[in-house]
Amino acid sequence: MTTSADVFNNSMSRWKTEQEHPWQKLKYKLVKANIAKHLKNGEQLQILDAGGGNGLDSLYFAEAGHSIHIVDYSKEMLVEANKLASAKKVENNFKIYHADIQEIESLFSNIKFDLILCHNVLQYVEDVSLLVKKLTDLLKSDGFISLISINRYSIPYQRAFLRGDLQTALAEIGTREHHGYLFDTTLINYSAEEIAEMLKQANATIESDYGIRNIYDYWGDNEQKSDPETQDQLEKIEFELTDKYPYKLLARYYQIIARKE
């Protein structure tokens, strides 16, 4: 079952705190760098941020002059997105839609996008393959989509190394379902290969897939990770490993970038 909007409405303050942590800042930095590899310099883009929450995935693009359309069903998340856009003085580049992304095709019957972001959404959606198809249909020919989600193969590693819970790590080997602490809800996870196959079925060509936080989530504790020198070392490792096989197979998150045929 798709996660209800109230789960996110009630977790706004916790999510804002999470976004300030070094591991989340590193994640945003990696993701932006990976997307930049596929875009041409100087083009002004129409960008859809599907399930964009409070907008941190797309605010950067609005600041660069691109037109952003952000869709989310959490009213609290969108209120915060509007505040961030106002603070950055990019309101004119930032259009906000309060809607369920599973009905996204009805919002944009006359618009096609150069780039679609769907980051950290798939694990909350009931029919992932249908959503992937709907999003791909909204792309221009040769437009790009960036999909990010939790890597199902990372579940036992995250339980063992980050949570220190070996019993749960053993029990969750091979599963795609686990309980997420941040939003206190059940998540359904996929592998990069599974999502890539859905994209291919939707007539999209896989350009690249990346691992996000290959080492970070399995090493050290939060105090160690907050040390600036350590942060710098971890960042260098993460940028080196993000596109490296087979290391990326065990990353906490994967990012797939595909192009519409």
mmCIF file of C-alpha atoms in Angstrom:
data_model
loop_
_atom_site.group_PDB
_atom_site.id
_atom_site.type_symbol
_atom_site.label_atom_id
_atom_site.label_comp_id
_atom_site.label_asym_id
_atom_site.label_seq_id
_atom_site.Cartn_x
_atom_site.Cartn_y
_atom_site.Cartn_z
ATOM 1 C CA MET A 1 0.000 0.000 0.000
ATOM 2 C CA THR A 2 1.226 3.496 -0.826
ATOM 3 C CA THR A 3 2.392 5.467 2.228
ATOM 4 C CA SER A 4 -0.110 8.135 3.300
ATOM 5 C CA ALA A 5 0.669 11.847 3.076
ATOM 6 C CA ASP A 6 0.196 12.206 6.850
ATOM 7 C CA VAL A 7 3.357 10.175 7.442
ATOM 8 C CA PHE A 8 5.365 12.946 5.773
ATOM 9 C CA ASN A 9 3.265 15.832 7.107
ATOM 10 C CA ASN A 10 3.928 14.667 10.654
ATOM 11 C CA SER A 11 7.668 14.183 10.091
ATOM 12 C CA MET A 12 8.591 17.562 8.609
ATOM 13 C CA SER A 13 10.756 18.770 11.487
ATOM 14 C CA ARG A 14 12.601 15.436 11.722
ATOM 15 C CA TRP A 15 13.241 15.486 7.963
ATOM 16 C CA LYS A 16 14.645 19.026 8.077
ATOM 17 C CA THR A 17 17.032 17.964 10.846
ATOM 18 C CA GLU A 18 18.097 14.918 8.814
ATOM 19 C CA GLN A 19 18.888 17.082 5.797
ATOM 20 C CA GLU A 20 21.407 19.062 7.847
ATOM 21 C CA HIS A 21 23.508 16.012 8.684
ATOM 22 C CA PRO A 22 26.775 15.499 6.764
ATOM 23 C CA TRP A 23 25.638 12.191 5.229
ATOM 24 C CA GLN A 24 22.611 13.837 3.628
ATOM 25 C CA LYS A 25 24.656 16.790 2.384
ATOM 26 C CA LEU A 26 27.106 14.338 0.820
ATOM 27 C CA LYS A 27 24.214 12.499 -0.821
ATOM 28 C CA TYR A 28 22.857 15.685 -2.440
ATOM 29 C CA LYS A 29 26.334 16.611 -3.627
ATOM 30 C CA LEU A 30 26.933 13.223 -5.236
ATOM 31 C CA VAL A 31 23.530 13.147 -6.877
ATOM 32 C CA LYS A 32 23.944 16.595 -8.433
ATOM 33 C CA ALA A 33 27.402 15.705 -9.716
ATOM 34 C CA ASN A 34 26.110 12.515 -11.326
ATOM 35 C CA ILE A 35 23.243 14.317 -13.059
ATOM 36 C CA ALA A 36 25.607 17.014 -14.338
ATOM 37 C CA LYS A 37 27.526 14.358 -16.288
ATOM 38 C CA HIS A 38 24.510 13.917 -18.558
ATOM 39 C CA LEU A 39 23.387 17.513 -19.149
ATOM 40 C CA LYS A 40 24.665 19.984 -21.703
ATOM 41 C CA ASN A 41 25.989 23.268 -20.361
ATOM 42 C CA GLY A 42 23.976 26.407 -21.055
ATOM 43 C CA GLU A 43 20.609 24.818 -21.766
ATOM 44 C CA GLN A 44 17.589 26.115 -19.875
ATOM 45 C CA LEU A 45 15.573 23.085 -18.829
ATOM 46 C CA GLN A 46 12.015 22.247 -17.885
ATOM 47 C CA ILE A 47 12.451 20.012 -14.824
ATOM 48 C CA LEU A 48 9.856 17.947 -12.987
ATOM 49 C CA ASP A 49 10.609 17.014 -9.372
ATOM 50 C CA ALA A 50 8.161 14.155 -8.785
ATOM 51 C CA GLY A 51 7.552 13.566 -5.099
ATOM 52 C CA GLY A 52 10.005 16.370 -4.438
ATOM 53 C CA GLY A 53 9.144 16.974 -0.783
ATOM 54 C CA ASN A 54 10.591 20.257 0.449
ATOM 55 C CA GLY A 55 12.529 20.808 -2.751
ATOM 56 C CA LEU A 56 16.189 20.325 -1.855
ATOM 57 C CA ASP A 57 16.734 18.020 -4.837
ATOM 58 C CA SER A 58 15.589 20.681 -7.311
ATOM 59 C CA LEU A 59 16.280 24.012 -5.598
ATOM 60 C CA TYR A 60 19.826 23.935 -6.958
ATOM 61 C CA PHE A 61 18.459 23.785 -10.504
ATOM 62 C CA ALA A 62 16.088 26.687 -9.877
ATOM 63 C CA GLU A 63 19.051 28.764 -8.688
ATOM 64 C CA ALA A 64 20.804 27.910 -11.958
ATOM 65 C CA GLY A 65 17.888 29.399 -13.905
ATOM 66 C CA HIS A 66 15.966 26.262 -14.845
ATOM 67 C CA SER A 67 12.162 26.004 -14.544
ATOM 68 C CA ILE A 68 11.094 23.639 -11.771
ATOM 69 C CA HIS A 69 7.720 21.940 -11.347
ATOM 70 C CA ILE A 70 7.590 20.215 -7.966
ATOM 71 C CA VAL A 71 4.783 17.779 -7.159
ATOM 72 C CA ASP A 72 4.090 16.253 -3.760
ATOM 73 C CA TYR A 73 1.061 15.135 -1.761
ATOM 74 C CA SER A 74 2.476 16.348 1.561
ATOM 75 C CA LYS A 75 1.185 19.839 2.258
ATOM 76 C CA GLU A 76 3.761 20.432 4.979
ATOM 77 C CA MET A 77 6.625 19.497 2.678
ATOM 78 C CA LEU A 78 5.383 21.909 0.015
ATOM 79 C CA VAL A 79 4.990 24.740 2.519
ATOM 80 C CA GLU A 80 8.664 24.294 3.360
ATOM 81 C CA ALA A 81 9.569 24.104 -0.354
ATOM 82 C CA ASN A 82 7.853 27.431 -0.897
ATOM 83 C CA LYS A 83 9.790 28.972 2.017
ATOM 84 C CA LEU A 84 13.095 27.725 0.633
ATOM 85 C CA ALA A 85 12.304 29.044 -2.842
ATOM 86 C CA SER A 86 11.400 32.444 -1.383
ATOM 87 C CA ALA A 87 14.570 32.558 0.706
ATOM 88 C CA LYS A 88 16.647 31.848 -2.408
ATOM 89 C CA LYS A 89 14.557 34.336 -4.441
ATOM 90 C CA VAL A 90 13.720 31.746 -7.097
ATOM 91 C CA GLU A 91 9.928 31.774 -6.741
ATOM 92 C CA ASN A 92 9.539 32.632 -10.424
ATOM 93 C CA ASN A 93 11.394 29.444 -11.376
ATOM 94 C CA PHE A 94 9.574 27.239 -8.889
ATOM 95 C CA LYS A 95 5.995 26.017 -9.485
ATOM 96 C CA ILE A 96 4.407 23.925 -6.761
ATOM 97 C CA TYR A 97 1.624 21.340 -7.181
ATOM 98 C CA HIS A 98 -0.157 19.682 -4.280
ATOM 99 C CA ALA A 99 -1.065 16.327 -5.813
ATOM 100 C CA ASP A 100 -0.437 12.587 -5.752
ATOM 101 C CA ILE A 101 2.329 11.698 -8.218
ATOM 102 C CA GLN A 102 0.433 8.523 -9.099
ATOM 103 C CA GLU A 103 -1.992 10.828 -10.899
ATOM 104 C CA ILE A 104 0.755 12.997 -12.327
ATOM 105 C CA GLU A 105 -0.191 12.565 -15.959
ATOM 106 C CA SER A 106 -3.353 14.653 -15.400
ATOM 107 C CA LEU A 107 -1.285 17.667 -14.255
ATOM 108 C CA PHE A 108 0.901 17.988 -17.325
ATOM 109 C CA SER A 109 -1.117 17.131 -20.396
ATOM 110 C CA ASN A 110 0.558 19.974 -22.343
ATOM 111 C CA ILE A 111 4.096 19.861 -20.944
ATOM 112 C CA LYS A 112 7.040 17.574 -21.686
ATOM 113 C CA PHE A 113 10.182 17.725 -19.559
ATOM 114 C CA ASP A 114 13.902 17.780 -20.285
ATOM 115 C CA LEU A 115 14.698 16.224 -16.917
ATOM 116 C CA ILE A 116 12.609 14.395 -14.334
ATOM 117 C CA LEU A 117 13.801 13.791 -10.780
ATOM 118 C CA CYS A 118 12.168 11.052 -8.743
ATOM 119 C CA HIS A 119 14.361 10.762 -5.683
ATOM 120 C CA ASN A 120 13.548 8.619 -2.644
ATOM 121 C CA VAL A 121 9.964 8.035 -3.713
ATOM 122 C CA LEU A 122 9.802 4.518 -5.166
ATOM 123 C CA GLN A 123 10.047 2.799 -1.784
ATOM 124 C CA TYR A 124 6.768 4.453 -0.710
ATOM 125 C CA VAL A 125 4.726 3.680 -3.853
ATOM 126 C CA GLU A 126 2.521 0.651 -4.401
ATOM 127 C CA ASP A 127 2.776 0.289 -8.196
ATOM 128 C CA VAL A 128 6.338 1.277 -9.050
ATOM 129 C CA SER A 129 6.361 0.036 -12.641
ATOM 130 C CA LEU A 130 3.249 2.084 -13.446
ATOM 131 C CA LEU A 131 4.782 5.205 -11.922
ATOM 132 C CA VAL A 132 8.005 4.692 -13.901
ATOM 133 C CA LYS A 133 5.942 4.409 -17.102
ATOM 134 C CA LYS A 134 3.936 7.565 -16.317
ATOM 135 C CA LEU A 135 7.067 9.571 -15.599
ATOM 136 C CA THR A 136 8.858 8.383 -18.718
ATOM 137 C CA ASP A 137 5.813 9.351 -20.798
ATOM 138 C CA LEU A 138 6.250 12.942 -19.553
ATOM 139 C CA LEU A 139 9.794 13.207 -20.918
ATOM 140 C CA LYS A 140 10.714 14.917 -24.146
ATOM 141 C CA SER A 141 12.446 12.761 -26.721
ATOM 142 C CA ASP A 142 16.047 12.402 -25.480
ATOM 143 C CA GLY A 143 15.018 13.795 -22.086
ATOM 144 C CA PHE A 144 16.528 12.306 -18.920
ATOM 145 C CA ILE A 145 15.090 10.800 -15.770
ATOM 146 C CA SER A 146 17.013 10.389 -12.508
ATOM 147 C CA LEU A 147 15.638 7.748 -10.132
ATOM 148 C CA ILE A 148 17.012 7.231 -6.620
ATOM 149 C CA SER A 149 15.879 4.705 -4.065
ATOM 150 C CA ILE A 150 17.114 2.480 -1.254
ATOM 151 C CA ASN A 151 19.080 -0.492 -2.500
ATOM 152 C CA ARG A 152 17.413 -3.694 -1.292
ATOM 153 C CA TYR A 153 20.795 -5.440 -1.153
ATOM 154 C CA SER A 154 21.955 -2.929 1.466
ATOM 155 C CA ILE A 155 19.300 -3.864 4.032
ATOM 156 C CA PRO A 156 21.240 -6.486 6.077
ATOM 157 C CA TYR A 157 24.445 -4.411 5.892
ATOM 158 C CA GLN A 158 22.628 -1.336 7.187
ATOM 159 C CA ARG A 159 21.072 -3.342 10.026
ATOM 160 C CA ALA A 160 24.400 -4.947 10.997
ATOM 161 C CA PHE A 161 26.808 -2.029 10.657
ATOM 162 C CA LEU A 162 24.718 1.095 11.249
ATOM 163 C CA ARG A 163 22.162 -0.284 13.695
ATOM 164 C CA GLY A 164 24.332 -2.988 15.255
ATOM 165 C CA ASP A 165 21.387 -5.394 15.028
ATOM 166 C CA LEU A 166 22.771 -8.734 13.866
ATOM 167 C CA GLN A 167 19.572 -10.663 14.575
ATOM 168 C CA THR A 168 17.517 -8.421 12.287
ATOM 169 C CA ALA A 169 20.312 -8.412 9.706
ATOM 170 C CA LEU A 170 20.068 -12.203 9.512
ATOM 171 C CA ALA A 171 16.267 -12.167 9.346
ATOM 172 C CA GLU A 172 16.187 -9.594 6.548
ATOM 173 C CA ILE A 173 18.629 -11.261 4.154
ATOM 174 C CA GLY A 174 16.848 -11.534 0.815
ATOM 175 C CA THR A 175 13.910 -9.343 1.789
ATOM 176 C CA ARG A 176 12.755 -6.210 0.006
ATOM 177 C CA GLU A 177 10.650 -4.916 2.885
ATOM 178 C CA HIS A 178 11.844 -3.199 6.038
ATOM 179 C CA HIS A 179 10.723 -0.585 8.526
ATOM 180 C CA GLY A 180 12.092 2.919 7.940
ATOM 181 C CA TYR A 181 12.990 4.821 11.083
ATOM 182 C CA LEU A 182 12.990 8.339 9.673
ATOM 183 C CA PHE A 183 9.329 8.394 8.635
ATOM 184 C CA ASP A 184 8.266 5.441 10.805
ATOM 185 C CA THR A 185 6.698 3.456 7.985
ATOM 186 C CA THR A 186 7.192 0.258 5.989
ATOM 187 C CA LEU A 187 9.373 0.556 2.886
ATOM 188 C CA ILE A 188 9.389 -1.700 -0.167
ATOM 189 C CA ASN A 189 12.803 -1.727 -1.801
ATOM 190 C CA TYR A 190 14.170 -2.748 -5.182
ATOM 191 C CA SER A 191 17.551 -3.339 -6.730
ATOM 192 C CA ALA A 192 18.993 -1.093 -9.415
ATOM 193 C CA GLU A 193 18.616 -3.980 -11.876
ATOM 194 C CA GLU A 194 14.892 -4.277 -11.168
ATOM 195 C CA ILE A 195 14.264 -0.557 -11.700
ATOM 196 C CA ALA A 196 16.449 -0.542 -14.815
ATOM 197 C CA GLU A 197 14.258 -3.266 -16.295
ATOM 198 C CA MET A 198 11.137 -1.195 -15.593
ATOM 199 C CA LEU A 199 12.727 1.766 -17.370
ATOM 200 C CA LYS A 200 13.565 -0.375 -20.374
ATOM 201 C CA GLN A 201 9.972 -1.578 -20.528
ATOM 202 C CA ALA A 202 8.951 2.106 -20.553
ATOM 203 C CA ASN A 203 11.148 2.743 -23.632
ATOM 204 C CA ALA A 204 14.000 4.412 -21.773
ATOM 205 C CA THR A 205 17.683 3.678 -22.341
ATOM 206 C CA ILE A 206 19.884 3.324 -19.255
ATOM 207 C CA GLU A 207 22.715 5.846 -19.476
ATOM 208 C CA SER A 208 24.397 5.087 -16.140
ATOM 209 C CA ASP A 209 23.722 3.739 -12.696
ATOM 210 C CA TYR A 210 25.528 4.899 -9.583
ATOM 211 C CA GLY A 211 25.968 3.875 -5.976
ATOM 212 C CA ILE A 212 25.257 6.570 -3.384
ATOM 213 C CA ARG A 213 27.017 6.177 -0.025
ATOM 214 C CA ASN A 214 28.960 3.027 -0.804
ATOM 215 C CA ILE A 215 31.039 3.202 2.384
ATOM 216 C CA TYR A 216 29.515 5.974 4.445
ATOM 217 C CA ASP A 217 26.567 4.080 5.931
ATOM 218 C CA TYR A 218 28.706 1.132 7.001
ATOM 219 C CA TRP A 219 31.701 2.868 8.554
ATOM 220 C CA GLY A 220 32.179 4.527 11.927
ATOM 221 C CA ASP A 221 29.670 6.383 14.054
ATOM 222 C CA ASN A 222 27.980 9.767 13.730
ATOM 223 C CA GLU A 223 30.573 11.498 15.892
ATOM 224 C CA GLN A 224 33.402 10.272 13.663
ATOM 225 C CA LYS A 225 31.498 11.244 10.523
ATOM 226 C CA SER A 226 31.007 14.776 11.840
ATOM 227 C CA ASP A 227 34.753 15.434 11.923
ATOM 228 C CA PRO A 228 35.607 17.739 8.962
ATOM 229 C CA GLU A 229 38.796 15.896 8.020
ATOM 230 C CA THR A 230 36.995 12.563 8.094
ATOM 231 C CA GLN A 231 34.145 14.021 6.044
ATOM 232 C CA ASP A 232 36.638 15.085 3.399
ATOM 233 C CA GLN A 233 38.201 11.619 3.260
ATOM 234 C CA LEU A 234 34.824 9.898 3.036
ATOM 235 C CA GLU A 235 33.690 12.263 0.301
ATOM 236 C CA LYS A 236 36.750 11.435 -1.805
ATOM 237 C CA ILE A 237 36.056 7.715 -1.410
ATOM 238 C CA GLU A 238 32.382 8.133 -2.298
ATOM 239 C CA PHE A 239 33.106 10.139 -5.449
ATOM 240 C CA GLU A 240 35.640 7.518 -6.488
ATOM 241 C CA LEU A 241 33.270 4.585 -5.944
ATOM 242 C CA THR A 242 29.959 6.024 -7.156
ATOM 243 C CA ASP A 243 30.275 4.562 -10.670
ATOM 244 C CA LYS A 244 32.604 1.661 -9.884
ATOM 245 C CA TYR A 245 31.473 -1.917 -10.315
ATOM 246 C CA PRO A 246 31.100 -4.023 -8.180
ATOM 247 C CA TYR A 247 31.338 -1.609 -5.232
ATOM 248 C CA LYS A 248 28.178 0.262 -6.200
ATOM 249 C CA LEU A 249 26.128 -2.930 -5.869
ATOM 250 C CA LEU A 250 26.178 -2.620 -2.069
ATOM 251 C CA ALA A 251 25.650 1.141 -1.791
ATOM 252 C CA ARG A 252 22.855 2.239 0.530
ATOM 253 C CA TYR A 253 21.136 4.005 -2.377
ATOM 254 C CA TYR A 254 21.337 3.654 -6.135
ATOM 255 C CA GLN A 255 20.826 6.343 -8.739
ATOM 256 C CA ILE A 256 19.775 5.410 -12.254
ATOM 257 C CA ILE A 257 19.866 7.939 -15.067
ATOM 258 C CA ALA A 258 18.000 6.967 -18.224
ATOM 259 C CA ARG A 259 17.154 8.706 -21.497
ATOM 260 C CA LYS A 260 13.838 8.482 -23.308
ATOM 261 C CA GLU A 261 14.219 6.869 -26.702
#
